XYZ file of C-alpha atoms in Angstrom:
568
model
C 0.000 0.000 0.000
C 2.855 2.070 1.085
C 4.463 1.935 -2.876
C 1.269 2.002 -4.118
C 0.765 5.720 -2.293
C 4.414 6.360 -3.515
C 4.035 5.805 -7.069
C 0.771 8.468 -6.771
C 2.505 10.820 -5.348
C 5.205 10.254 -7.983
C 2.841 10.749 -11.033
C 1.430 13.697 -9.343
C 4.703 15.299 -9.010
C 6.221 14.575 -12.725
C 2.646 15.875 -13.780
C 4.388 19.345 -13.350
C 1.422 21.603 -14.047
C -1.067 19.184 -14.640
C -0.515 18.140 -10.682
C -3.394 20.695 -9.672
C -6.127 18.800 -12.123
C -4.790 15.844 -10.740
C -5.190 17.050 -6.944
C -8.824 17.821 -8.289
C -9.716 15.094 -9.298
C -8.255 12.984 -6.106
C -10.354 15.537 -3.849
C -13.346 14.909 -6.180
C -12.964 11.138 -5.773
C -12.885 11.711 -1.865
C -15.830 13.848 -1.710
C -17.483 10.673 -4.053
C -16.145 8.752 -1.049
C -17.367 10.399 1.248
C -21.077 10.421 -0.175
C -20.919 6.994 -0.385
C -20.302 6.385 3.181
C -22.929 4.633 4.565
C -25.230 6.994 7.453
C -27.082 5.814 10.792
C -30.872 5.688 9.999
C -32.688 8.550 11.554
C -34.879 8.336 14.756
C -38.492 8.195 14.095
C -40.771 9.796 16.548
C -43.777 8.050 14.363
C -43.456 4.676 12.629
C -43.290 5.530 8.756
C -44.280 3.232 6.783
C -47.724 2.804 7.964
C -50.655 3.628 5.228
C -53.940 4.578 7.507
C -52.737 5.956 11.122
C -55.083 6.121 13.702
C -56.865 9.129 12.140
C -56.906 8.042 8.828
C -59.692 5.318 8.444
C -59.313 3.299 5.086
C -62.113 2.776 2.743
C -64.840 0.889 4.326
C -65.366 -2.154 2.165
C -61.392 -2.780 3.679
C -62.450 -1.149 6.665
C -64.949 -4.173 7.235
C -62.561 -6.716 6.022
C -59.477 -5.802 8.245
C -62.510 -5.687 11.228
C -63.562 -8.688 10.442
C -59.924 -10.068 10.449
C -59.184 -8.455 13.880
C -62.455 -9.989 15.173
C -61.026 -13.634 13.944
C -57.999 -12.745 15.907
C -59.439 -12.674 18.928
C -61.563 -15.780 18.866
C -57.794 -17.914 20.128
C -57.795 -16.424 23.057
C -62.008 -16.172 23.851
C -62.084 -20.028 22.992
C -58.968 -21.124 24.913
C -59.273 -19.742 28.014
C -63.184 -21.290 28.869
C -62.182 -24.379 27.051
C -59.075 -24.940 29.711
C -61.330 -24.400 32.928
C -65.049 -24.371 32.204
C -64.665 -28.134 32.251
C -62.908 -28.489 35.203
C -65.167 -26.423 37.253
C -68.199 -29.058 36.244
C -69.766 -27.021 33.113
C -70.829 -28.486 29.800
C -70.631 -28.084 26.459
C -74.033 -25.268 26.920
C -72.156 -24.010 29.294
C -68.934 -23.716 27.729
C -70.496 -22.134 24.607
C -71.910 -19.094 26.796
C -69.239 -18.329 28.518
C -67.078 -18.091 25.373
C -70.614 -15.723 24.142
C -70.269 -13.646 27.400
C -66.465 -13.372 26.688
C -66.814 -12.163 23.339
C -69.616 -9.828 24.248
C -67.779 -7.885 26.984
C -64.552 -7.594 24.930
C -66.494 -6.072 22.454
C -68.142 -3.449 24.600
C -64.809 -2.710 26.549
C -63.005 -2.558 23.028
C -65.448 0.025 21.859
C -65.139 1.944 24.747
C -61.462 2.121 24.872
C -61.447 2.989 21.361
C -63.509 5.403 22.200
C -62.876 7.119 25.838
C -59.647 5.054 26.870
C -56.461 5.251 25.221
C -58.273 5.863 21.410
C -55.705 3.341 20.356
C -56.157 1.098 17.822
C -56.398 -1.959 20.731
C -58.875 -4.900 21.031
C -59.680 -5.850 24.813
C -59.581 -9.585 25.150
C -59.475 -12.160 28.188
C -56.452 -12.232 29.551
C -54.160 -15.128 30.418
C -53.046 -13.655 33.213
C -55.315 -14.731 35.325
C -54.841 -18.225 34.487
C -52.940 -19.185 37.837
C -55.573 -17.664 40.304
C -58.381 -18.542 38.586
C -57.331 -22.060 38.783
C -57.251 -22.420 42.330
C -60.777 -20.814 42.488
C -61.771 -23.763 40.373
C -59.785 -25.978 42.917
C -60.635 -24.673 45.348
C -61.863 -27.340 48.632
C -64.960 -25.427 49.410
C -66.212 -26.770 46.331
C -65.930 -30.479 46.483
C -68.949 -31.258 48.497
C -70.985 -30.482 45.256
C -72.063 -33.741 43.858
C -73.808 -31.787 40.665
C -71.539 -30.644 38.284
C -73.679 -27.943 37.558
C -74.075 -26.334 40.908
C -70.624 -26.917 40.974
C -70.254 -24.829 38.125
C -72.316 -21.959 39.555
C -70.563 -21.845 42.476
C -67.424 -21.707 40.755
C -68.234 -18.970 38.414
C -69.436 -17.327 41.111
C -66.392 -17.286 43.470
C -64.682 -16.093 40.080
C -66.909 -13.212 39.572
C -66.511 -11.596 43.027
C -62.801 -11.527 42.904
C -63.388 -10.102 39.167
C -65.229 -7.157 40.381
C -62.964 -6.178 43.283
C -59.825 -6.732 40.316
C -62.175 -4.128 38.438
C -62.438 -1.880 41.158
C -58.710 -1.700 42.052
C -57.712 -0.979 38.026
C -59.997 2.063 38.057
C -58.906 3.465 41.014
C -55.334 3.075 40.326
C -56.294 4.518 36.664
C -58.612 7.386 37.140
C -56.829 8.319 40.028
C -53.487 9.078 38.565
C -51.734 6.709 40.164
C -50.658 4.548 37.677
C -49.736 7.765 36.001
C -47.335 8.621 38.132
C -45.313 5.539 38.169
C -45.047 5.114 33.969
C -43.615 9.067 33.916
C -40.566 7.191 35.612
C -39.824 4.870 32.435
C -37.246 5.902 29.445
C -36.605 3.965 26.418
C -33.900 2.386 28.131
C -37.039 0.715 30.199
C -39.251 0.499 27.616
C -37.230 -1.573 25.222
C -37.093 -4.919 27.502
C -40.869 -3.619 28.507
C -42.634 -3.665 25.123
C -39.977 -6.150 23.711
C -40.867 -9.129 26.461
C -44.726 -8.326 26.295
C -44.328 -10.106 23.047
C -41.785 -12.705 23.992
C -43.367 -13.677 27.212
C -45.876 -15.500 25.681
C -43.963 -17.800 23.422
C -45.745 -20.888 24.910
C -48.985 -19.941 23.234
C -46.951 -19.992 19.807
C -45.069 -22.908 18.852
C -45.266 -25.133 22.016
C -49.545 -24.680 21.236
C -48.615 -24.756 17.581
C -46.890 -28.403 17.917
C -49.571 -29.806 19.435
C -50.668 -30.689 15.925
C -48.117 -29.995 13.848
C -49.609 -31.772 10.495
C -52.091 -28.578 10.811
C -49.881 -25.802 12.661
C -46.918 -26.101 10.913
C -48.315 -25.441 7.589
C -50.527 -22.549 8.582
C -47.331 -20.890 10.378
C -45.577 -21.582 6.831
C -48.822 -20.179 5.012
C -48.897 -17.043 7.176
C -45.346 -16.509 6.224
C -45.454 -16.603 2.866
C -48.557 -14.955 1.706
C -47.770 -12.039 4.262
C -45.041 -11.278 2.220
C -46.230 -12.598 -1.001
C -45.043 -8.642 -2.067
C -41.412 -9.841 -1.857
C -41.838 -13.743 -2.441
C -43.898 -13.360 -6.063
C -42.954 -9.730 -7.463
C -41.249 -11.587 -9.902
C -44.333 -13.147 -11.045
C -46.817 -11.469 -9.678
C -47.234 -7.560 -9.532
C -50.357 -5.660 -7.538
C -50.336 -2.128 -6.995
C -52.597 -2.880 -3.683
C -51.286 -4.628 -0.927
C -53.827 -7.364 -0.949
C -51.840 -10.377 0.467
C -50.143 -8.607 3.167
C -53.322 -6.459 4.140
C -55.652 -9.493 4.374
C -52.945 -12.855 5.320
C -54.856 -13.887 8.125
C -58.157 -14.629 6.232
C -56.238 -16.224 3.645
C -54.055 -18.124 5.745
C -56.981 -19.415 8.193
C -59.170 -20.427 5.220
C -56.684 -22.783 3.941
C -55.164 -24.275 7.058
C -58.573 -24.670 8.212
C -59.563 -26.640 4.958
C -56.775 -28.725 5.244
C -57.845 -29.347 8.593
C -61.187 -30.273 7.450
C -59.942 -32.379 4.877
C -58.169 -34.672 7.145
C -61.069 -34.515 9.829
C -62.962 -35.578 7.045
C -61.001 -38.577 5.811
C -61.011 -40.311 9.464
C -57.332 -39.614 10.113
C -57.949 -38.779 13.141
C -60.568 -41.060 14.312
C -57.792 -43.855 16.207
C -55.684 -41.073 17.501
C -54.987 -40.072 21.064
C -57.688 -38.049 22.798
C -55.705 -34.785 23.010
C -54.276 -34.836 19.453
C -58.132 -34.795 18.356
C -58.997 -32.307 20.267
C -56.261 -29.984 18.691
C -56.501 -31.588 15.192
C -60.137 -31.673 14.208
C -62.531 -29.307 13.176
C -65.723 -30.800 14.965
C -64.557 -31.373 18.344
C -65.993 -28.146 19.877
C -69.504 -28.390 20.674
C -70.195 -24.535 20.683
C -72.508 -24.143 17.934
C -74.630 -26.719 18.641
C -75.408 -26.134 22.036
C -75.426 -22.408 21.835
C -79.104 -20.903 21.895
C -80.039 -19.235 18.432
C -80.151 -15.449 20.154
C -78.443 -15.192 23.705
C -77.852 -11.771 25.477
C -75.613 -12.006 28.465
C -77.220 -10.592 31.422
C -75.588 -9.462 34.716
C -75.342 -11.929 37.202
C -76.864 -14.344 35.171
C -75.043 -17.359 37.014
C -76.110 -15.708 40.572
C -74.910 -13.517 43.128
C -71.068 -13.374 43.454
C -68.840 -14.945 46.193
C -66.060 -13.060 47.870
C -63.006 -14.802 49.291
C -60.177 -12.884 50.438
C -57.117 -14.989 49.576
C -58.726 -15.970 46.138
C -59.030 -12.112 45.894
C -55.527 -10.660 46.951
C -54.240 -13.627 44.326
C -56.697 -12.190 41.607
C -55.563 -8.539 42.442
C -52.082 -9.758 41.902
C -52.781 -10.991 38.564
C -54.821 -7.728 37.489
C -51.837 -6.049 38.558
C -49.426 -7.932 36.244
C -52.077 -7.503 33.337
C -51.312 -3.897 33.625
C -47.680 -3.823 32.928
C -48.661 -6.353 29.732
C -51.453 -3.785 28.415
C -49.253 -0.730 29.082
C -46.493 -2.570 27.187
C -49.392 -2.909 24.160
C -50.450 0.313 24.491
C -46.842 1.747 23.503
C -46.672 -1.297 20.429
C -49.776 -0.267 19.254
C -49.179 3.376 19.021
C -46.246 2.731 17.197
C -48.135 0.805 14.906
C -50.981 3.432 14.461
C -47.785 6.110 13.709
C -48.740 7.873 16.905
C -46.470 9.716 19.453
C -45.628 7.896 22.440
C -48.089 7.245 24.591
C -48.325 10.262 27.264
C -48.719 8.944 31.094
C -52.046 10.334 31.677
C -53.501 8.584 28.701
C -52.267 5.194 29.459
C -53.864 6.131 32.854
C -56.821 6.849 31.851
C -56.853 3.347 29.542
C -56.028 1.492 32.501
C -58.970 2.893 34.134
C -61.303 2.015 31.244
C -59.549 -1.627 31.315
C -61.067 -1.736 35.422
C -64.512 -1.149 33.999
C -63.996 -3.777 31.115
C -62.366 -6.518 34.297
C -65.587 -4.790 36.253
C -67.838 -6.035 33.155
C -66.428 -9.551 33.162
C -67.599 -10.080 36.959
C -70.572 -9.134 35.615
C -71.759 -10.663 33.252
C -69.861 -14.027 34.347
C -66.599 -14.314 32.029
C -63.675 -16.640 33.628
C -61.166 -14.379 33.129
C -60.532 -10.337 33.399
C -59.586 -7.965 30.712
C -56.322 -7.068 29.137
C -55.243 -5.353 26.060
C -54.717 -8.000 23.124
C -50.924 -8.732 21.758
C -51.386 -10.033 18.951
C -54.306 -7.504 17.360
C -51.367 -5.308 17.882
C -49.078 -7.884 16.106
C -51.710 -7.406 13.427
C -51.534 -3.895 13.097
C -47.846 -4.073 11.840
C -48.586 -6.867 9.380
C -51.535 -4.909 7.656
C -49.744 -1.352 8.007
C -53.440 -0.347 9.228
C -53.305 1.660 12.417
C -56.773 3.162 12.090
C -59.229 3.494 14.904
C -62.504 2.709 13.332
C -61.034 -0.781 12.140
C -60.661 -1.416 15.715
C -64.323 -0.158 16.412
C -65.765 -2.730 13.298
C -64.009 -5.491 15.209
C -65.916 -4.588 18.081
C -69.147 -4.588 16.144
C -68.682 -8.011 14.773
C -67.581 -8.966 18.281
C -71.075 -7.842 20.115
C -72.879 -9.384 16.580
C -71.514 -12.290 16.688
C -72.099 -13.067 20.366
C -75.043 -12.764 20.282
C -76.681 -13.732 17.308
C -74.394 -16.421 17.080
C -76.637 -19.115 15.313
C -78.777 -17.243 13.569
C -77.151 -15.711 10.848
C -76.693 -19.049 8.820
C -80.455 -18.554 8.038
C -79.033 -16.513 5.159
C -76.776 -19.177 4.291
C -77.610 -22.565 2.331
C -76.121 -24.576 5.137
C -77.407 -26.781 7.781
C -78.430 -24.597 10.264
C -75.434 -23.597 12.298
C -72.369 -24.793 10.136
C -71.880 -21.704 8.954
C -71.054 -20.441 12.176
C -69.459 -23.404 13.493
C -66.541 -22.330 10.778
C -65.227 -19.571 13.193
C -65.373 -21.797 16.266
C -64.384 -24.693 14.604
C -60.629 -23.144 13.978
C -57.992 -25.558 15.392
C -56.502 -24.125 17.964
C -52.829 -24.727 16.373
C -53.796 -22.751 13.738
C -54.245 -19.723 15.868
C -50.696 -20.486 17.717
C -49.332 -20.289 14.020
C -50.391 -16.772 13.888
C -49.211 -16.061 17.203
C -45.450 -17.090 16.021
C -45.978 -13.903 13.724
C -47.625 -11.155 16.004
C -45.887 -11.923 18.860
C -42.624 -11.385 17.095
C -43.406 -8.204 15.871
C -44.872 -6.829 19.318
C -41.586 -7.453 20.534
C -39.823 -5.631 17.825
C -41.725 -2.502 18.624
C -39.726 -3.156 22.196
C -36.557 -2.903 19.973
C -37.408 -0.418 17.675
C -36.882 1.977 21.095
C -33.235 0.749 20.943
C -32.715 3.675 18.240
C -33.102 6.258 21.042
C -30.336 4.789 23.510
C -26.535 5.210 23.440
C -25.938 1.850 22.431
C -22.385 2.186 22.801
C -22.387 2.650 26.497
C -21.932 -0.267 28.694
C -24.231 1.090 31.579
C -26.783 0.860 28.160
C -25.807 -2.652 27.376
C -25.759 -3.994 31.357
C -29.103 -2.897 32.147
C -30.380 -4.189 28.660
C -28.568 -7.698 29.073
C -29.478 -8.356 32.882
C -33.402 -7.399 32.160
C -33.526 -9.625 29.318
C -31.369 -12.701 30.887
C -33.822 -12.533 34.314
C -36.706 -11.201 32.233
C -36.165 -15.470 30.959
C -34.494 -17.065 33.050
C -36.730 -15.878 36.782
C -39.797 -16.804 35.074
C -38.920 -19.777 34.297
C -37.904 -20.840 37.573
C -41.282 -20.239 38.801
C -43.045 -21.674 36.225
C -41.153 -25.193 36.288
C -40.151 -25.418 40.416
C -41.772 -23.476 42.402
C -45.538 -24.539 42.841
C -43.803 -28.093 42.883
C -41.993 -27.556 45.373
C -44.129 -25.357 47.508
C -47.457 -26.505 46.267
C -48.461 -27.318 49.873
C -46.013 -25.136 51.927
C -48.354 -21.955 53.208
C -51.299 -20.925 52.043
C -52.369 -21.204 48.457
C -53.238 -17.696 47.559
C -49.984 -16.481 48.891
C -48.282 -18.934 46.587
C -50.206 -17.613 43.990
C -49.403 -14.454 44.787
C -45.504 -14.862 44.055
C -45.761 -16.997 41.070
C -47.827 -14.425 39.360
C -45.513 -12.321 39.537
C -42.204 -13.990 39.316
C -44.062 -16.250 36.821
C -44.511 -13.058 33.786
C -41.543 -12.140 31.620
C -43.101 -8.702 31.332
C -43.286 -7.545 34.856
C -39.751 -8.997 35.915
C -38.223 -7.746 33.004
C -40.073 -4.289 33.477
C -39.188 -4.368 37.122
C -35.445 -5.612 36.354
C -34.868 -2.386 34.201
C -37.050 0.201 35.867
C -34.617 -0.379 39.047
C -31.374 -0.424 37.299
C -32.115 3.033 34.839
C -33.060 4.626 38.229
C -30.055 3.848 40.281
C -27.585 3.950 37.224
C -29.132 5.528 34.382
C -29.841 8.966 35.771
C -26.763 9.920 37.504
C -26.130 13.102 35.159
C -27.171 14.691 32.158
C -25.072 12.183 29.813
C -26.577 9.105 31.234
C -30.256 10.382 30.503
C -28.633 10.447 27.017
C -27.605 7.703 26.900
C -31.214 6.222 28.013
C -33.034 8.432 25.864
C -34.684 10.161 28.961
C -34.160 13.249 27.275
C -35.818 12.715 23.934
C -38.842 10.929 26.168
C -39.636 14.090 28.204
C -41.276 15.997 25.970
C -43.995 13.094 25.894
C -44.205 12.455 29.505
C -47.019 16.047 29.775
C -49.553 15.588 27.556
C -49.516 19.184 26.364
C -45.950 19.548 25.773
C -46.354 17.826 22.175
C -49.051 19.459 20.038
C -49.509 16.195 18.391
C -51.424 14.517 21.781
C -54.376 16.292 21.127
C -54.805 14.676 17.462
C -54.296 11.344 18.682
C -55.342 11.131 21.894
C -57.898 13.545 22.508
C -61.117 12.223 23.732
C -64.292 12.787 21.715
C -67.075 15.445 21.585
C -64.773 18.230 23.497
C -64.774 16.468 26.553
C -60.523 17.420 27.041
C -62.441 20.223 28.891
C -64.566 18.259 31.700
C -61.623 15.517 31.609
C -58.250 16.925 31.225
C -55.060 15.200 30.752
C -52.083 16.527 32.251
């Protein structure tokens, strides 16, 4: 290199006068250079990238489509939830099929309202899995075993469920209307928000591929469906080219139809009919007994399975878990206005969503749902894939929620089916099938977690410790929990106290939260180059809702009322 230099300088030199064109021309090829070098990508406040924004509603014949796909969405999580404990509390098929139409019925009222007076994000309110652990030991509970009928078992069950429900309910709307959940999120930076948002989607990888496996003749080709047709854009544009973005937008319909008739297909042809009991309860598509035992019109009332129970320890373990929902949904709430290409989320508005989410866990006491409220992952997840952020998609969903819960038989009067098959379609989806879209939403909830990563100094190491410890524990304490700990303390103390820990220790979200809250406190925020280096001081100006003019277009409530119910 050295002679190579040399010999340049050499030809320069004998050039005589022509050295000076020469010297242009090498300063010419160094500016070139210099272009050519590649740059950092800018920081986005707002996602680009995404074609309606919350604002911006798309026409309606897609608005009703991408509703309608949202609404199919949510039907994993309604159906799996009753299906794991409605039959272990004593109910039946009938029963089974109206709790899943009471589920479905409040999370379309709560999303509405959300939508409407909450956040005004672009987020579906489903039943949460949360509450998994505490409800369980409601259903276990020993008070119940002197009930030889399984349905008054049932009842009394449901019942237990619902008081601690409405005291959850209670507790998120005083914690939200008050402020004081407020307070505590004004504390987080990006630095906190990246393992936050980033492990809302990652703590839930058993309902992906572990679900997805459990028939993987039907999940496996659905997850391999949903991947290519989502980005049949980049797969086929050298065969096929569309202006519109009509795989992408609408994968999930296409991707369900045909994994589903494959899954009919081979329910069909008695493939299934000398298998195991479990595998044909994932694999077929006439193993759930909704339809048929659902009542042609059925309108949830309140209380309609009696007068709640109260228990205290089943209630602090309940409160626990409603608790832990509310780090998950406020991690949502930030992926899903990054979808929608909104600002940050401003403390008083998640605040005021976590209040509405009380009244939606206050609804599911109720009315009698197994489960409380929480803001749905993957209709987030869903938002990225369609590059639809827009609010009154969100409200459709809701619609066809509230329709379909109701009416949920008699629409296939329309339809030249046996009565009911045309409904049993939506609750006939295969469980794995569902996982297989999970693999996809999931993974890009978390990567709203990482896309905060562009605000942080990732070349400090006080950046890179408190990133690697949250995300190590944020894995490695839950699973601790999860596999040892009610073994080995399953009858050490009370129940509900053991609850109580495993709840908690138990979610990826709230230990990894926790893990980096505590560490960007006491090492983040020492002086003014460490709340550089966590991006503190790019997330101030959204910490007041008024200090960003663009609040008010995204999160402003509806019909002026900003001025009875101001956010500060």
């Amino acid at each position: 290199m050295a002679q190579n230099e040399g010999g340049d300088g050499g030809n320069g030199n004998n050039a005589g006068g022509g050295g000076g064109g020469d010297g242009n021309k090498k300063s010419q090829s160094k500016d070139v250079k210099q272009e050519q070098q590649p740059v950092a990508h800018p920081a986005k406040e707002q996602l680009p990238g995404v074609q309606y924004c919350i604002n911006s509603p798309p026409p309606w014949p897609q608005a009703l489509l991408l509703g309608f796909q949202h609404y199919i969405l949510t039907l994993g999580m309604t159906v799996l939830i009753p299906s794991i404990v409605v039959p272990q509390m004593g109910g039946r098929n009938v029963e089974k099929a109206k709790v899943i139409q009471t589920t479905l019925f409040v999370s379309g009222i709560s999303t509405f309202l959300q939508s409407l007076f909450g956040t005004r994000l672009p987020t579906v309110v489903v039943g949460s899995y949360t509450y998994l652990i505490p409800i369980m030991s409601v259903v276990h509970a020993s008070r119940h075993n002197s009930c030889t009928d399984p349905y008054e078992r049932f009842t009394q069950t449901i019942r237990g469920i619902q008081g601690a429900m409405i005291i959850c309910g209670c507790f998120q709307m005083v914690i939200g209307f008050l402020g004081l959940w407020r307070n505590a999120v004004r504390f987080l930076s990006p630095l906190c928000a990246v393992p936050y948002v980033t492990f809302t989607g990652l703590g839930l990888y058993h309902l992906g591929f572990p679900m997805l496996a459990s028939c993987i003749e039907v999940g496996l080709p659905a997850l391999i469906l949903m991947v290519f047709i989502s980005q049949a854009s980049i797969y086929l544009h050298r065969y096929i080219s569309t202006k519109k973005p009509t795989f992408d937008r609408f994968a999930v319909l296409f991707s369900i139809a045909i994994a589903w008739l494959f899954a009919q297909i081979l329910t069909s042809s008695t493939a299934y009919n000398n298998k195991p009991e479990v595998t044909q309860n994932s694999c077929r598509t006439d193993r759930t007994g909704l339809i048929s035992s659902a009542p042609w019109v059925y309108l949830p009332l309140p209380f309609q399975w009696g007068s709640p129970t109260f228990n205290y320890g089943e209630i602090f373990a309940m409160l626990t878990a409603s608790f832990v929902s509310l780090f998950e949904s406020t991690g949502t709430f930030y992926a899903a206005a990054r979808y929608g290409s909104a600002t940050p989320v401003p403390p008083s508005v998640i605040s005021r969503g976590t209040g509405w989410l009380g009244v939606a866990s206050f609804f599911n006491g109720m009315f009698g749902s197994v489960t409380g409220s929480a803001a749905s992952v993957e209709n987030a997840g869903l938002l990225a894939l369609t590059k639809v952020g827009s609010r009154r998609v969100i409200q459709i969903s809701a619609g066809f929620m509230i329709f379909f819960s109701i009416f949920v038989k008699s629409h296939a009067l329309y339809f030249p089916f046996e009565p009911g098959k045309f409904g049993a379609f939506f609750a006939s989806i295969p469980l794995p099938i569902m996982a297989a879209l999970y693999c996809v939403f999931f993974g890009y909830v978390s990567s709203a977690g990482l896309g905060f990563l562009q605000f942080c100094n990732l070349n400090s190491f006080r950046t890179k410790f408190v990133l690697g410890l949250s995300f190590f524990l944020g894995v490695s304490i839950p699973q601790y929990f999860t596999e040892y700990y009610q073994v080995k303390l399953d009858h050490a103390g009370p129940r509900w106290f053991n609850d109580i820990v495993t709840v908690i220790f138990a979610s990826h979200t709230m230990v990894a939260a926790l893990v980096a809250f505590i560490l960007d406190l006491t090492l983040s925020r020492e002086d003014d180059a460490a709340r550089v280096d966590s991006g503190l001081k790019w997330w101030e100006k959204f910490s007041i809702y008024g200090s960003d003019v663009r609040s008010n277009e995204f999160y402003g409530l509806p019909c002026s009322l900003n001025e009875f119910f101001p956010a500060l």
